[in-house]
Amino acid sequence: PAAGGNNSTFDLSPKTLAAVGVGLVAVGGASYLLYRHLTRDVMPQKWRRVGTVERIHFFPVKSCAPMDISKPEVEYDCDVLSMSFEGIRDRTLMVVNENNEMITARVYPLMTQIKSKKVSPSKLVFSAQDMPDLELDFEKLDGPGKDVKTSVWGVSIDVMPCGDRINTWFSQAILKKESGLKLVHYPYPKPVRCTNPRLKSMPFIRQEDSGTFNDATSFMLMNLSSVADLNTRLKNPVDALQFRGNFELKMDVDEPYAEDNWQWVRIGEDAVFRTVAPCTRCIFTNINAKTAERSSEGEPLKTLRR
């Protein structure tokens, strides 16, 4: 691929072409933002290769573990709403409490250990420590007429309940109680939420970038060079999964924070992403993705704040 501007390409072959929002890990300066404001709506004709996608993470349930996909060759669809794998979409399931308020692993770290596996075009099987497996069939949810009104970071949305049997399992897995939590489903074919209020100062973000139950945007890319640079400053290095990005980029030549300057990203020949905002960070990053243990030293967030 050829070079041009601040645009970049990666080696992968998703099936769908879509101009969608990507949350990045760092912030651009004022002059950079002004430049991008003048050019960001024009998809480039020339591209510069920067590396390959080393890992893809796909999270059916917000705050839970990425899906276990054992196939050697996998195709993902990417559209304005989210990434999908054989009909199952990223972050279209979310856990809420009895007041229909969103809960996340920020408060309940054990959520990161709830795993899922696709067993048919409409079915997921969930597993958690000391719990029997749970099957969820998207074709047999409670259905319309029983909508749940909830919100994601203050932005309200009506969603579908998944049913009492599902609720009991998630309550037991997370709270170790028979009740208290509910699993809800995002039922819409397109983004319907308003923009996260915390991102309204970002000049390029649009309502259609809001995704499913995502905090900010439909997709997030992590530059492994940036994570490696962070790890040089940490006593205990962290896995990139702690940042919960969809795409983990391995650059051909390591260049930490190069992603700050990319206006567009192309993966393979088909999937084109528009860069809209950096991804701000919170205490979720302090939770070990493999053990669910929270860093007693507040890392890596403490170092990221410096």
PDB file of C-alpha atoms in Angstrom:
ATOM      1  CA  PRO A   1       0.000   0.000   0.000  1.00  0.00           C
ATOM      2  CA  ALA A   2       1.082   3.566  -0.666  1.00  0.00           C
ATOM      3  CA  ALA A   3       1.524   6.296   1.890  1.00  0.00           C
ATOM      4  CA  GLY A   4      -0.526   9.432   2.163  1.00  0.00           C
ATOM      5  CA  GLY A   5      -1.284  11.902   4.943  1.00  0.00           C
ATOM      6  CA  ASN A   6      -1.771  10.396   8.393  1.00  0.00           C
ATOM      7  CA  ASN A   7      -3.728   7.360   7.202  1.00  0.00           C
ATOM      8  CA  SER A   8      -2.721   3.763   7.795  1.00  0.00           C
ATOM      9  CA  THR A   9      -3.529   0.182   6.789  1.00  0.00           C
ATOM     10  CA  PHE A  10      -3.438  -3.199   8.518  1.00  0.00           C
ATOM     11  CA  ASP A  11      -3.461  -6.774   7.236  1.00  0.00           C
ATOM     12  CA  LEU A  12      -6.828  -8.438   7.841  1.00  0.00           C
ATOM     13  CA  SER A  13      -9.846  -9.232   5.695  1.00  0.00           C
ATOM     14  CA  PRO A  14     -13.209  -8.429   7.237  1.00  0.00           C
ATOM     15  CA  LYS A  15     -16.135  -8.629   4.868  1.00  0.00           C
ATOM     16  CA  THR A  16     -17.807  -5.258   5.162  1.00  0.00           C
ATOM     17  CA  LEU A  17     -16.720  -1.772   4.199  1.00  0.00           C
ATOM     18  CA  ALA A  18     -17.883   0.862   6.664  1.00  0.00           C
ATOM     19  CA  ALA A  19     -16.787   4.323   7.717  1.00  0.00           C
ATOM     20  CA  VAL A  20     -17.221   4.133  11.463  1.00  0.00           C
ATOM     21  CA  GLY A  21     -15.808   5.647  14.638  1.00  0.00           C
ATOM     22  CA  VAL A  22     -12.659   4.339  16.323  1.00  0.00           C
ATOM     23  CA  GLY A  23     -11.730   5.361  19.859  1.00  0.00           C
ATOM     24  CA  LEU A  24      -7.971   5.820  20.244  1.00  0.00           C
ATOM     25  CA  VAL A  25      -5.717   5.837  23.241  1.00  0.00           C
ATOM     26  CA  ALA A  26      -4.279   9.352  23.247  1.00  0.00           C
ATOM     27  CA  VAL A  27      -5.059  13.018  22.547  1.00  0.00           C
ATOM     28  CA  GLY A  28      -4.079  15.303  19.685  1.00  0.00           C
ATOM     29  CA  GLY A  29      -3.072  18.934  20.144  1.00  0.00           C
ATOM     30  CA  ALA A  30      -5.171  21.951  19.139  1.00  0.00           C
ATOM     31  CA  SER A  31      -3.470  22.589  15.803  1.00  0.00           C
ATOM     32  CA  TYR A  32      -3.800  18.928  14.906  1.00  0.00           C
ATOM     33  CA  LEU A  33      -7.506  19.012  15.698  1.00  0.00           C
ATOM     34  CA  LEU A  34      -7.983  22.097  13.531  1.00  0.00           C
ATOM     35  CA  TYR A  35      -6.211  20.394  10.623  1.00  0.00           C
ATOM     36  CA  ARG A  36      -8.322  17.286  10.999  1.00  0.00           C
ATOM     37  CA  HIS A  37     -11.487  19.354  11.199  1.00  0.00           C
ATOM     38  CA  LEU A  38     -10.773  20.611   7.693  1.00  0.00           C
ATOM     39  CA  THR A  39      -9.922  17.220   6.171  1.00  0.00           C
ATOM     40  CA  ARG A  40     -11.544  14.437   8.210  1.00  0.00           C
ATOM     41  CA  ASP A  41     -14.639  13.842   6.053  1.00  0.00           C
ATOM     42  CA  VAL A  42     -12.653  13.015   2.926  1.00  0.00           C
ATOM     43  CA  MET A  43     -11.689   9.354   2.694  1.00  0.00           C
ATOM     44  CA  PRO A  44      -8.096   9.135   1.424  1.00  0.00           C
ATOM     45  CA  GLN A  45      -7.141   7.552  -1.872  1.00  0.00           C
ATOM     46  CA  LYS A  46      -3.589   6.710  -0.821  1.00  0.00           C
ATOM     47  CA  TRP A  47      -2.670   4.591   2.172  1.00  0.00           C
ATOM     48  CA  ARG A  48       0.527   3.752   4.043  1.00  0.00           C
ATOM     49  CA  ARG A  49       0.991   0.281   5.525  1.00  0.00           C
ATOM     50  CA  VAL A  50       1.931   0.340   9.204  1.00  0.00           C
ATOM     51  CA  GLY A  51       1.492  -3.231  10.429  1.00  0.00           C
ATOM     52  CA  THR A  52      -0.835  -6.171  11.065  1.00  0.00           C
ATOM     53  CA  VAL A  53      -3.691  -6.947  13.421  1.00  0.00           C
ATOM     54  CA  GLU A  54      -2.236  -9.339  15.988  1.00  0.00           C
ATOM     55  CA  ARG A  55      -5.386  -9.984  18.035  1.00  0.00           C
ATOM     56  CA  ILE A  56      -9.083  -9.236  17.771  1.00  0.00           C
ATOM     57  CA  HIS A  57     -11.297  -9.066  20.846  1.00  0.00           C
ATOM     58  CA  PHE A  58     -15.037  -9.488  20.610  1.00  0.00           C
ATOM     59  CA  PHE A  59     -17.131  -8.864  23.737  1.00  0.00           C
ATOM     60  CA  PRO A  60     -20.747 -10.132  23.572  1.00  0.00           C
ATOM     61  CA  VAL A  61     -21.435  -8.837  27.117  1.00  0.00           C
ATOM     62  CA  LYS A  62     -20.259  -5.413  28.226  1.00  0.00           C
ATOM     63  CA  SER A  63     -17.528  -5.764  30.901  1.00  0.00           C
ATOM     64  CA  CYS A  64     -17.249  -9.544  30.521  1.00  0.00           C
ATOM     65  CA  ALA A  65     -14.510 -11.630  28.901  1.00  0.00           C
ATOM     66  CA  PRO A  66     -13.979 -11.680  25.127  1.00  0.00           C
ATOM     67  CA  MET A  67     -15.672 -14.491  23.240  1.00  0.00           C
ATOM     68  CA  ASP A  68     -13.786 -17.750  22.912  1.00  0.00           C
ATOM     69  CA  ILE A  69     -13.418 -18.213  19.146  1.00  0.00           C
ATOM     70  CA  SER A  70     -11.421 -21.341  18.363  1.00  0.00           C
ATOM     71  CA  LYS A  71     -11.644 -21.319  14.573  1.00  0.00           C
ATOM     72  CA  PRO A  72      -8.243 -20.891  12.860  1.00  0.00           C
ATOM     73  CA  GLU A  73      -9.615 -18.507  10.228  1.00  0.00           C
ATOM     74  CA  VAL A  74     -12.397 -16.138  11.207  1.00  0.00           C
ATOM     75  CA  GLU A  75     -14.246 -13.448   9.314  1.00  0.00           C
ATOM     76  CA  TYR A  76     -15.844 -10.540  11.145  1.00  0.00           C
ATOM     77  CA  ASP A  77     -18.385  -8.120   9.773  1.00  0.00           C
ATOM     78  CA  CYS A  78     -17.902  -4.462  10.635  1.00  0.00           C
ATOM     79  CA  ASP A  79     -20.613  -1.871  10.110  1.00  0.00           C
ATOM     80  CA  VAL A  80     -21.589   1.421  11.700  1.00  0.00           C
ATOM     81  CA  LEU A  81     -23.174  -0.345  14.690  1.00  0.00           C
ATOM     82  CA  SER A  82     -20.449  -2.774  15.726  1.00  0.00           C
ATOM     83  CA  MET A  83     -18.328  -5.769  14.904  1.00  0.00           C
ATOM     84  CA  SER A  84     -20.206  -9.035  14.473  1.00  0.00           C
ATOM     85  CA  PHE A  85     -19.231 -12.686  14.239  1.00  0.00           C
ATOM     86  CA  GLU A  86     -21.641 -15.048  12.486  1.00  0.00           C
ATOM     87  CA  GLY A  87     -24.637 -13.006  13.626  1.00  0.00           C
ATOM     88  CA  ILE A  88     -23.476 -12.281  17.193  1.00  0.00           C
ATOM     89  CA  ARG A  89     -22.581  -8.636  17.796  1.00  0.00           C
ATOM     90  CA  ASP A  90     -20.053  -6.950  20.054  1.00  0.00           C
ATOM     91  CA  ARG A  91     -21.449  -5.589  23.334  1.00  0.00           C
ATOM     92  CA  THR A  92     -25.153  -6.104  22.599  1.00  0.00           C
ATOM     93  CA  LEU A  93     -25.653  -7.570  26.082  1.00  0.00           C
ATOM     94  CA  MET A  94     -25.309  -5.649  29.332  1.00  0.00           C
ATOM     95  CA  VAL A  95     -25.878  -6.348  33.020  1.00  0.00           C
ATOM     96  CA  VAL A  96     -28.095  -4.005  35.052  1.00  0.00           C
ATOM     97  CA  ASN A  97     -29.186  -3.994  38.690  1.00  0.00           C
ATOM     98  CA  GLU A  98     -32.717  -4.130  40.095  1.00  0.00           C
ATOM     99  CA  ASN A  99     -33.086  -0.398  39.420  1.00  0.00           C
ATOM    100  CA  ASN A 100     -32.128  -1.014  35.774  1.00  0.00           C
ATOM    101  CA  GLU A 101     -28.827   0.802  36.284  1.00  0.00           C
ATOM    102  CA  MET A 102     -25.808  -0.349  34.277  1.00  0.00           C
ATOM    103  CA  ILE A 103     -23.196  -2.256  36.234  1.00  0.00           C
ATOM    104  CA  THR A 104     -19.647  -2.918  35.063  1.00  0.00           C
ATOM    105  CA  ALA A 105     -16.446  -4.614  36.153  1.00  0.00           C
ATOM    106  CA  ARG A 106     -15.273  -1.319  37.605  1.00  0.00           C
ATOM    107  CA  VAL A 107     -17.312  -2.299  40.670  1.00  0.00           C
ATOM    108  CA  TYR A 108     -17.678  -6.041  40.018  1.00  0.00           C
ATOM    109  CA  PRO A 109     -14.301  -7.290  38.709  1.00  0.00           C
ATOM    110  CA  LEU A 110     -15.535 -10.894  38.540  1.00  0.00           C
ATOM    111  CA  MET A 111     -17.467  -9.912  35.435  1.00  0.00           C
ATOM    112  CA  THR A 112     -14.193 -10.089  33.501  1.00  0.00           C
ATOM    113  CA  GLN A 113     -14.108 -13.840  34.157  1.00  0.00           C
ATOM    114  CA  ILE A 114     -17.521 -14.595  32.630  1.00  0.00           C
ATOM    115  CA  LYS A 115     -16.772 -16.249  29.300  1.00  0.00           C
ATOM    116  CA  SER A 116     -18.939 -16.920  26.275  1.00  0.00           C
ATOM    117  CA  LYS A 117     -18.843 -19.270  23.319  1.00  0.00           C
ATOM    118  CA  LYS A 118     -21.032 -19.360  20.229  1.00  0.00           C
ATOM    119  CA  VAL A 119     -22.657 -22.755  19.654  1.00  0.00           C
ATOM    120  CA  SER A 120     -25.155 -21.935  16.886  1.00  0.00           C
ATOM    121  CA  PRO A 121     -26.179 -18.918  14.773  1.00  0.00           C
ATOM    122  CA  SER A 122     -28.436 -17.668  17.579  1.00  0.00           C
ATOM    123  CA  LYS A 123     -27.008 -19.254  20.732  1.00  0.00           C
ATOM    124  CA  LEU A 124     -24.286 -18.377  23.219  1.00  0.00           C
ATOM    125  CA  VAL A 125     -23.096 -20.495  26.125  1.00  0.00           C
ATOM    126  CA  PHE A 126     -21.772 -18.639  29.178  1.00  0.00           C
ATOM    127  CA  SER A 127     -19.394 -20.101  31.731  1.00  0.00           C
ATOM    128  CA  ALA A 128     -18.054 -18.886  35.074  1.00  0.00           C
ATOM    129  CA  GLN A 129     -16.107 -20.417  37.935  1.00  0.00           C
ATOM    130  CA  ASP A 130     -18.167 -22.766  40.128  1.00  0.00           C
ATOM    131  CA  MET A 131     -21.209 -22.245  37.898  1.00  0.00           C
ATOM    132  CA  PRO A 132     -23.010 -24.573  35.468  1.00  0.00           C
ATOM    133  CA  ASP A 133     -22.928 -23.410  31.874  1.00  0.00           C
ATOM    134  CA  LEU A 134     -25.791 -21.204  30.728  1.00  0.00           C
ATOM    135  CA  GLU A 135     -27.277 -21.207  27.227  1.00  0.00           C
ATOM    136  CA  LEU A 136     -28.830 -18.026  25.826  1.00  0.00           C
ATOM    137  CA  ASP A 137     -30.874 -18.183  22.628  1.00  0.00           C
ATOM    138  CA  PHE A 138     -31.352 -14.778  21.010  1.00  0.00           C
ATOM    139  CA  GLU A 139     -34.445 -16.111  19.248  1.00  0.00           C
ATOM    140  CA  LYS A 140     -36.141 -16.881  22.575  1.00  0.00           C
ATOM    141  CA  LEU A 141     -35.702 -13.701  24.604  1.00  0.00           C
ATOM    142  CA  ASP A 142     -38.626 -12.257  26.551  1.00  0.00           C
ATOM    143  CA  GLY A 143     -39.488 -10.158  23.508  1.00  0.00           C
ATOM    144  CA  PRO A 144     -41.211  -6.833  22.760  1.00  0.00           C
ATOM    145  CA  GLY A 145     -43.705  -5.369  25.183  1.00  0.00           C
ATOM    146  CA  LYS A 146     -41.431  -5.854  28.172  1.00  0.00           C
ATOM    147  CA  ASP A 147     -38.851  -3.205  27.431  1.00  0.00           C
ATOM    148  CA  VAL A 148     -36.421  -2.125  30.141  1.00  0.00           C
ATOM    149  CA  LYS A 149     -35.464   1.543  30.370  1.00  0.00           C
ATOM    150  CA  THR A 150     -31.809   1.871  31.297  1.00  0.00           C
ATOM    151  CA  SER A 151     -28.892   4.156  30.463  1.00  0.00           C
ATOM    152  CA  VAL A 152     -25.241   4.035  29.477  1.00  0.00           C
ATOM    153  CA  TRP A 153     -23.273   6.834  31.152  1.00  0.00           C
ATOM    154  CA  GLY A 154     -26.349   8.990  31.533  1.00  0.00           C
ATOM    155  CA  VAL A 155     -27.756   8.394  28.048  1.00  0.00           C
ATOM    156  CA  SER A 156     -31.118   6.629  28.296  1.00  0.00           C
ATOM    157  CA  ILE A 157     -32.140   3.732  26.080  1.00  0.00           C
ATOM    158  CA  ASP A 158     -34.966   1.169  25.982  1.00  0.00           C
ATOM    159  CA  VAL A 159     -33.706  -2.408  25.779  1.00  0.00           C
ATOM    160  CA  MET A 160     -35.018  -5.980  25.908  1.00  0.00           C
ATOM    161  CA  PRO A 161     -34.855  -8.273  28.960  1.00  0.00           C
ATOM    162  CA  CYS A 162     -33.299 -11.689  28.519  1.00  0.00           C
ATOM    163  CA  GLY A 163     -35.455 -13.519  31.063  1.00  0.00           C
ATOM    164  CA  ASP A 164     -35.543 -14.691  34.676  1.00  0.00           C
ATOM    165  CA  ARG A 165     -33.429 -17.803  34.114  1.00  0.00           C
ATOM    166  CA  ILE A 166     -30.642 -15.691  32.632  1.00  0.00           C
ATOM    167  CA  ASN A 167     -30.975 -13.090  35.392  1.00  0.00           C
ATOM    168  CA  THR A 168     -30.616 -15.707  38.125  1.00  0.00           C
ATOM    169  CA  TRP A 169     -27.433 -17.108  36.584  1.00  0.00           C
ATOM    170  CA  PHE A 170     -25.742 -13.701  36.273  1.00  0.00           C
ATOM    171  CA  SER A 171     -26.813 -12.771  39.821  1.00  0.00           C
ATOM    172  CA  GLN A 172     -25.226 -15.965  41.122  1.00  0.00           C
ATOM    173  CA  ALA A 173     -22.067 -15.558  39.040  1.00  0.00           C
ATOM    174  CA  ILE A 174     -21.450 -11.917  39.972  1.00  0.00           C
ATOM    175  CA  LEU A 175     -23.176 -11.282  43.322  1.00  0.00           C
ATOM    176  CA  LYS A 176     -23.236 -14.864  44.634  1.00  0.00           C
ATOM    177  CA  LYS A 177     -26.963 -14.270  45.229  1.00  0.00           C
ATOM    178  CA  GLU A 178     -30.149 -15.639  43.692  1.00  0.00           C
ATOM    179  CA  SER A 179     -31.308 -12.249  42.443  1.00  0.00           C
ATOM    180  CA  GLY A 180     -30.262  -8.631  42.095  1.00  0.00           C
ATOM    181  CA  LEU A 181     -29.060  -8.447  38.499  1.00  0.00           C
ATOM    182  CA  LYS A 182     -30.594  -8.663  35.022  1.00  0.00           C
ATOM    183  CA  LEU A 183     -29.134  -9.205  31.571  1.00  0.00           C
ATOM    184  CA  VAL A 184     -30.537  -6.957  28.846  1.00  0.00           C
ATOM    185  CA  HIS A 185     -30.179  -6.981  25.078  1.00  0.00           C
ATOM    186  CA  TYR A 186     -29.643  -4.177  22.542  1.00  0.00           C
ATOM    187  CA  PRO A 187     -32.421  -4.832  19.978  1.00  0.00           C
ATOM    188  CA  TYR A 188     -31.767  -2.170  17.344  1.00  0.00           C
ATOM    189  CA  PRO A 189     -30.136  -2.613  13.908  1.00  0.00           C
ATOM    190  CA  LYS A 190     -28.367   0.759  14.121  1.00  0.00           C
ATOM    191  CA  PRO A 191     -26.966   3.140  16.763  1.00  0.00           C
ATOM    192  CA  VAL A 192     -29.804   4.912  18.599  1.00  0.00           C
ATOM    193  CA  ARG A 193     -28.123   6.346  21.695  1.00  0.00           C
ATOM    194  CA  CYS A 194     -27.104   9.979  21.871  1.00  0.00           C
ATOM    195  CA  THR A 195     -23.406  10.755  22.162  1.00  0.00           C
ATOM    196  CA  ASN A 196     -21.835  10.224  25.577  1.00  0.00           C
ATOM    197  CA  PRO A 197     -21.993  13.708  27.199  1.00  0.00           C
ATOM    198  CA  ARG A 198     -18.323  13.457  28.147  1.00  0.00           C
ATOM    199  CA  LEU A 199     -17.411  13.293  24.456  1.00  0.00           C
ATOM    200  CA  LYS A 200     -19.465  16.198  23.158  1.00  0.00           C
ATOM    201  CA  SER A 201     -16.376  18.414  23.152  1.00  0.00           C
ATOM    202  CA  MET A 202     -14.771  16.084  20.605  1.00  0.00           C
ATOM    203  CA  PRO A 203     -15.260  17.844  17.250  1.00  0.00           C
ATOM    204  CA  PHE A 204     -15.534  14.763  15.027  1.00  0.00           C
ATOM    205  CA  ILE A 205     -17.786  12.416  16.943  1.00  0.00           C
ATOM    206  CA  ARG A 206     -21.322  11.849  15.662  1.00  0.00           C
ATOM    207  CA  GLN A 207     -24.433  10.258  17.094  1.00  0.00           C
ATOM    208  CA  GLU A 208     -24.044   7.264  14.778  1.00  0.00           C
ATOM    209  CA  ASP A 209     -20.651   6.514  16.353  1.00  0.00           C
ATOM    210  CA  SER A 210     -22.263   5.515  19.678  1.00  0.00           C
ATOM    211  CA  GLY A 211     -22.451   1.801  18.870  1.00  0.00           C
ATOM    212  CA  THR A 212     -24.389  -0.687  21.002  1.00  0.00           C
ATOM    213  CA  PHE A 213     -23.640  -0.567  24.752  1.00  0.00           C
ATOM    214  CA  ASN A 214     -20.147   0.840  24.151  1.00  0.00           C
ATOM    215  CA  ASP A 215     -18.854   3.532  26.492  1.00  0.00           C
ATOM    216  CA  ALA A 216     -17.943   5.811  23.614  1.00  0.00           C
ATOM    217  CA  THR A 217     -17.716   4.469  20.059  1.00  0.00           C
ATOM    218  CA  SER A 218     -18.435   1.343  18.030  1.00  0.00           C
ATOM    219  CA  PHE A 219     -14.786   0.240  17.772  1.00  0.00           C
ATOM    220  CA  MET A 220     -11.483   0.760  19.531  1.00  0.00           C
ATOM    221  CA  LEU A 221      -7.967   0.105  18.259  1.00  0.00           C
ATOM    222  CA  MET A 222      -4.923  -0.445  20.491  1.00  0.00           C
ATOM    223  CA  ASN A 223      -1.391   0.152  19.252  1.00  0.00           C
ATOM    224  CA  LEU A 224       0.746  -2.513  20.928  1.00  0.00           C
ATOM    225  CA  SER A 225       3.760  -0.232  20.600  1.00  0.00           C
ATOM    226  CA  SER A 226       2.032   2.233  22.914  1.00  0.00           C
ATOM    227  CA  VAL A 227       1.216  -0.511  25.420  1.00  0.00           C
ATOM    228  CA  ALA A 228       4.831  -1.710  25.301  1.00  0.00           C
ATOM    229  CA  ASP A 229       6.051   1.821  25.990  1.00  0.00           C
ATOM    230  CA  LEU A 230       3.699   2.075  28.972  1.00  0.00           C
ATOM    231  CA  ASN A 231       4.976  -1.249  30.293  1.00  0.00           C
ATOM    232  CA  THR A 232       8.545   0.091  30.421  1.00  0.00           C
ATOM    233  CA  ARG A 233       7.291   2.458  33.133  1.00  0.00           C
ATOM    234  CA  LEU A 234       5.367  -0.136  35.137  1.00  0.00           C
ATOM    235  CA  LYS A 235       6.744  -2.437  37.810  1.00  0.00           C
ATOM    236  CA  ASN A 236       4.236  -5.076  36.719  1.00  0.00           C
ATOM    237  CA  PRO A 237       3.568  -4.985  32.953  1.00  0.00           C
ATOM    238  CA  VAL A 238      -0.041  -5.249  31.811  1.00  0.00           C
ATOM    239  CA  ASP A 239      -1.660  -7.161  28.968  1.00  0.00           C
ATOM    240  CA  ALA A 240      -3.209  -5.025  26.245  1.00  0.00           C
ATOM    241  CA  LEU A 241      -6.505  -6.817  26.932  1.00  0.00           C
ATOM    242  CA  GLN A 242      -6.866  -4.708  30.081  1.00  0.00           C
ATOM    243  CA  PHE A 243      -7.667  -1.784  27.771  1.00  0.00           C
ATOM    244  CA  ARG A 244     -10.431  -3.832  26.083  1.00  0.00           C
ATOM    245  CA  GLY A 245      -9.799  -2.751  22.520  1.00  0.00           C
ATOM    246  CA  ASN A 246     -11.279  -4.610  19.558  1.00  0.00           C
ATOM    247  CA  PHE A 247      -8.168  -4.503  17.387  1.00  0.00           C
ATOM    248  CA  GLU A 248      -4.580  -4.888  18.630  1.00  0.00           C
ATOM    249  CA  LEU A 249      -2.118  -3.532  16.090  1.00  0.00           C
ATOM    250  CA  LYS A 250       1.429  -4.830  15.794  1.00  0.00           C
ATOM    251  CA  MET A 251       3.363  -2.168  13.907  1.00  0.00           C
ATOM    252  CA  ASP A 252       5.981  -3.156  11.351  1.00  0.00           C
ATOM    253  CA  VAL A 253       8.266  -0.605  13.002  1.00  0.00           C
ATOM    254  CA  ASP A 254       7.374   0.212  16.591  1.00  0.00           C
ATOM    255  CA  GLU A 255       6.133   3.767  16.941  1.00  0.00           C
ATOM    256  CA  PRO A 256       4.418   4.404  20.266  1.00  0.00           C
ATOM    257  CA  TYR A 257       1.469   6.817  20.096  1.00  0.00           C
ATOM    258  CA  ALA A 258       1.619   7.093  16.301  1.00  0.00           C
ATOM    259  CA  GLU A 259      -2.138   6.482  16.406  1.00  0.00           C
ATOM    260  CA  ASP A 260      -2.587  10.012  17.763  1.00  0.00           C
ATOM    261  CA  ASN A 261      -2.125  11.326  14.240  1.00  0.00           C
ATOM    262  CA  TRP A 262      -4.189   8.883  12.178  1.00  0.00           C
ATOM    263  CA  GLN A 263      -7.337  10.290  10.606  1.00  0.00           C
ATOM    264  CA  TRP A 264      -8.459   7.075   8.931  1.00  0.00           C
ATOM    265  CA  VAL A 265      -7.599   3.395   9.422  1.00  0.00           C
ATOM    266  CA  ARG A 266      -8.089   0.655   6.878  1.00  0.00           C
ATOM    267  CA  ILE A 267      -7.947  -3.049   7.738  1.00  0.00           C
ATOM    268  CA  GLY A 268      -7.313  -5.210   4.706  1.00  0.00           C
ATOM    269  CA  GLU A 269      -9.053  -3.930   1.596  1.00  0.00           C
ATOM    270  CA  ASP A 270     -12.608  -3.650   2.858  1.00  0.00           C
ATOM    271  CA  ALA A 271     -12.946  -2.218   6.372  1.00  0.00           C
ATOM    272  CA  VAL A 272     -12.353   1.523   6.638  1.00  0.00           C
ATOM    273  CA  PHE A 273     -12.593   3.323   9.970  1.00  0.00           C
ATOM    274  CA  ARG A 274     -12.856   7.035  10.680  1.00  0.00           C
ATOM    275  CA  THR A 275     -10.934   8.217  13.746  1.00  0.00           C
ATOM    276  CA  VAL A 276     -13.202  10.311  15.956  1.00  0.00           C
ATOM    277  CA  ALA A 277     -11.873  10.459  19.522  1.00  0.00           C
ATOM    278  CA  PRO A 278      -9.174   9.328  21.938  1.00  0.00           C
ATOM    279  CA  CYS A 279     -10.262   6.804  24.535  1.00  0.00           C
ATOM    280  CA  THR A 280     -10.148   8.268  28.028  1.00  0.00           C
ATOM    281  CA  ARG A 281      -9.228   5.806  30.764  1.00  0.00           C
ATOM    282  CA  CYS A 282     -10.725   4.831  34.119  1.00  0.00           C
ATOM    283  CA  ILE A 283     -10.212   2.370  36.975  1.00  0.00           C
ATOM    284  CA  PHE A 284     -11.265  -0.540  34.745  1.00  0.00           C
ATOM    285  CA  THR A 285      -7.705  -0.639  33.390  1.00  0.00           C
ATOM    286  CA  ASN A 286      -6.461  -1.506  36.890  1.00  0.00           C
ATOM    287  CA  ILE A 287      -8.229  -4.884  36.793  1.00  0.00           C
ATOM    288  CA  ASN A 288      -6.141  -7.852  35.695  1.00  0.00           C
ATOM    289  CA  ALA A 289      -8.010  -9.375  32.756  1.00  0.00           C
ATOM    290  CA  LYS A 290      -6.777 -12.887  33.588  1.00  0.00           C
ATOM    291  CA  THR A 291      -7.339 -12.939  37.359  1.00  0.00           C
ATOM    292  CA  ALA A 292      -9.936 -10.180  38.014  1.00  0.00           C
ATOM    293  CA  GLU A 293      -7.612  -8.799  40.700  1.00  0.00           C
ATOM    294  CA  ARG A 294      -7.523  -5.030  41.102  1.00  0.00           C
ATOM    295  CA  SER A 295      -4.092  -3.405  41.318  1.00  0.00           C
ATOM    296  CA  SER A 296      -3.448  -2.291  44.894  1.00  0.00           C
ATOM    297  CA  GLU A 297      -1.100   0.352  43.498  1.00  0.00           C
ATOM    298  CA  GLY A 298      -3.677   1.810  41.118  1.00  0.00           C
ATOM    299  CA  GLU A 299      -1.719   0.777  38.046  1.00  0.00           C
ATOM    300  CA  PRO A 300      -1.579   1.304  35.136  1.00  0.00           C
ATOM    301  CA  LEU A 301      -3.993   4.237  35.578  1.00  0.00           C
ATOM    302  CA  LYS A 302      -1.669   5.983  38.031  1.00  0.00           C
ATOM    303  CA  THR A 303       1.138   6.002  35.470  1.00  0.00           C
ATOM    304  CA  LEU A 304      -1.183   7.006  32.621  1.00  0.00           C
ATOM    305  CA  ARG A 305      -2.178  10.114  34.583  1.00  0.00           C
ATOM    306  CA  ARG A 306       1.385  11.385  34.774  1.00  0.00           C
TER     307      ARG A 306
END
